[in-house]
Amino acid sequence: MLLNKARAYAIMNREGLDGLIATSPINVYYLSDYWGALMRMRRTFYNYAFLPRDENAPPALIVTGVEHVRFFHQPELTWMPSIQSYVHPIYLDRRDFDPDVEDPEHVEYGMKWPINHETLSPRDEQYLLFQESHRGNASVNALYALKKAIAEAGLSAGNLGSDDPRVGPWLQEIGLPDVKVSDATTTFRDIRMVKSPDEIALMRKVALMNQEALDVVLDSIEVGMPRDELDLIYNVEVAKRGGKAIYLNTGQNGTHHAMGNVLEGESITFDGLCEYKNYLGDLGRVAVCGEPKPELVRRMKALDVGCQTVLKVVKPGVTGQEVTSAVIEAVRGAGFPGFFFATPHSIGLEHSDHKIPIGPTLPGGNGPFVFEENMIFSLDMPYYEIGWGNLHVEDQILVTADGVEPLTNCDTSLRVRPGASR
């Protein structure tokens, strides 16, 4: 189970919520473990997941009728006991639904596939029985199915949170006038910040594949090669390992982002973001082709001191500001006085998988960034000096009960590749 259920219940208690409604694909996935076809299309409002605070009330996943019958073959696709399906009642022709004469919460499956009764296997027979047992119990659309799930949980007048509070007025419009839905976008991020064991396992895997893929890229650098080619190598290497590349940002003095060719003697930075089963890996490294300048070597050694400082000072209860200050002080003390920026961010289903300012919330409006056990984070340490060059290192790290466990190798050393003359 991806969901950190104990944390979700605790935060719902703190915020006075009777339940959570997920609308975005990543939050539906987080609550339910389910990643369906429409979610892969990134459609919102076609799947919902509903988590009541009452542990005796049924959590529910809302899916199309097409997706619903797939649970006959793979019931393990979700842990949620209630699966509410919906289908627009279309057969042969297109027509509008008339709620005055038709029940929007009890409709037939909309698609009637032909059946060859002469060649049905025993499994086919069971499948038809499964379909028949649910016939007439679907809703006309996803919102009506969500309404049924909320009513089943006894929360028709509940105080609910959602990552899109527009569902509140919609639910009131279709027959739940007493339900209250508040914005829980930040609440979801707060819950997701501390990872469950299943999430940690996924993030170990994505961290390793990211490291391996980026190592191949670093070993492939040659003077004059198009930087777009480095991006292609990264994409392929991540895919070979079962993941998907999101981006490989490269930066080099005198060239624009993702443009130009690799220059000799200039540092080139790599910031690789990829995903595995929707969980993200984030990693930063620096390389150079040819003889590195003494100043580059000195600064990179100082950054390594900063990275080692992260491993020493982070533990549950420490704030992000405390870590930032310690890292900057360490890097400056190690011979890089101009260094000034280091910022931690939690990572998971989002690059910044923690409470971040949205809407009218000002920076710092969510309170301090505090490290917690089983949070996974990286510390961005970028540096850009116009006329000199670029630096950027970061690793993916798990917070333990009394410190940290790196999920990547924390090898932030300068990668030196041959110059054009060799």
Short mmCIF file of N, CA, C and O in Angstrom, two decimals, residues 18 150 154-160 178-181:
data_model
loop_
_atom_site.label_atom_id
_atom_site.label_comp_id
_atom_site.label_asym_id
_atom_site.label_seq_id
_atom_site.Cartn_x
_atom_site.Cartn_y
_atom_site.Cartn_z
N ASP A 18 -13.55 14.75 7.87
CA ASP A 18 -14.18 13.43 7.94
C ASP A 18 -13.74 12.52 6.81
O ASP A 18 -14.03 11.31 6.84
N ILE A 150 -19.67 8.44 -1.02
CA ILE A 150 -19.76 9.30 0.16
C ILE A 150 -20.98 8.91 1.00
O ILE A 150 -20.90 8.82 2.24
N GLY A 154 -21.60 7.16 4.99
CA GLY A 154 -22.37 7.91 5.98
C GLY A 154 -21.92 9.35 6.12
O GLY A 154 -22.08 9.96 7.19
N LEU A 155 -21.36 9.91 5.04
CA LEU A 155 -20.80 11.26 5.12
C LEU A 155 -21.49 12.24 4.17
O LEU A 155 -20.87 13.19 3.66
N SER A 156 -22.78 12.05 3.97
CA SER A 156 -23.53 12.96 3.10
C SER A 156 -23.55 14.38 3.64
O SER A 156 -23.78 15.33 2.88
N ALA A 157 -23.31 14.54 4.92
CA ALA A 157 -23.20 15.88 5.51
C ALA A 157 -21.82 16.07 6.13
O ALA A 157 -21.65 16.86 7.07
N GLY A 158 -20.84 15.36 5.59
CA GLY A 158 -19.51 15.37 6.18
C GLY A 158 -18.71 16.61 5.81
O GLY A 158 -19.03 17.34 4.87
N ASN A 159 -17.64 16.80 6.56
CA ASN A 159 -16.66 17.86 6.28
C ASN A 159 -15.47 17.20 5.59
O ASN A 159 -14.66 16.54 6.23
N LEU A 160 -15.38 17.36 4.27
CA LEU A 160 -14.42 16.64 3.47
C LEU A 160 -13.37 17.59 2.90
O LEU A 160 -13.63 18.78 2.73
N ASP A 178 -25.77 19.15 1.99
CA ASP A 178 -25.16 19.43 3.29
C ASP A 178 -23.67 19.07 3.36
O ASP A 178 -23.03 19.28 4.39
N VAL A 179 -23.12 18.51 2.27
CA VAL A 179 -21.71 18.16 2.30
C VAL A 179 -20.86 19.43 2.20
O VAL A 179 -21.25 20.40 1.54
N LYS A 180 -19.74 19.42 2.88
CA LYS A 180 -18.82 20.56 2.84
C LYS A 180 -17.48 20.05 2.33
O LYS A 180 -16.96 19.05 2.84
N VAL A 181 -16.92 20.73 1.34
CA VAL A 181 -15.63 20.32 0.77
C VAL A 181 -14.69 21.52 0.77
O VAL A 181 -14.98 22.54 0.17
#
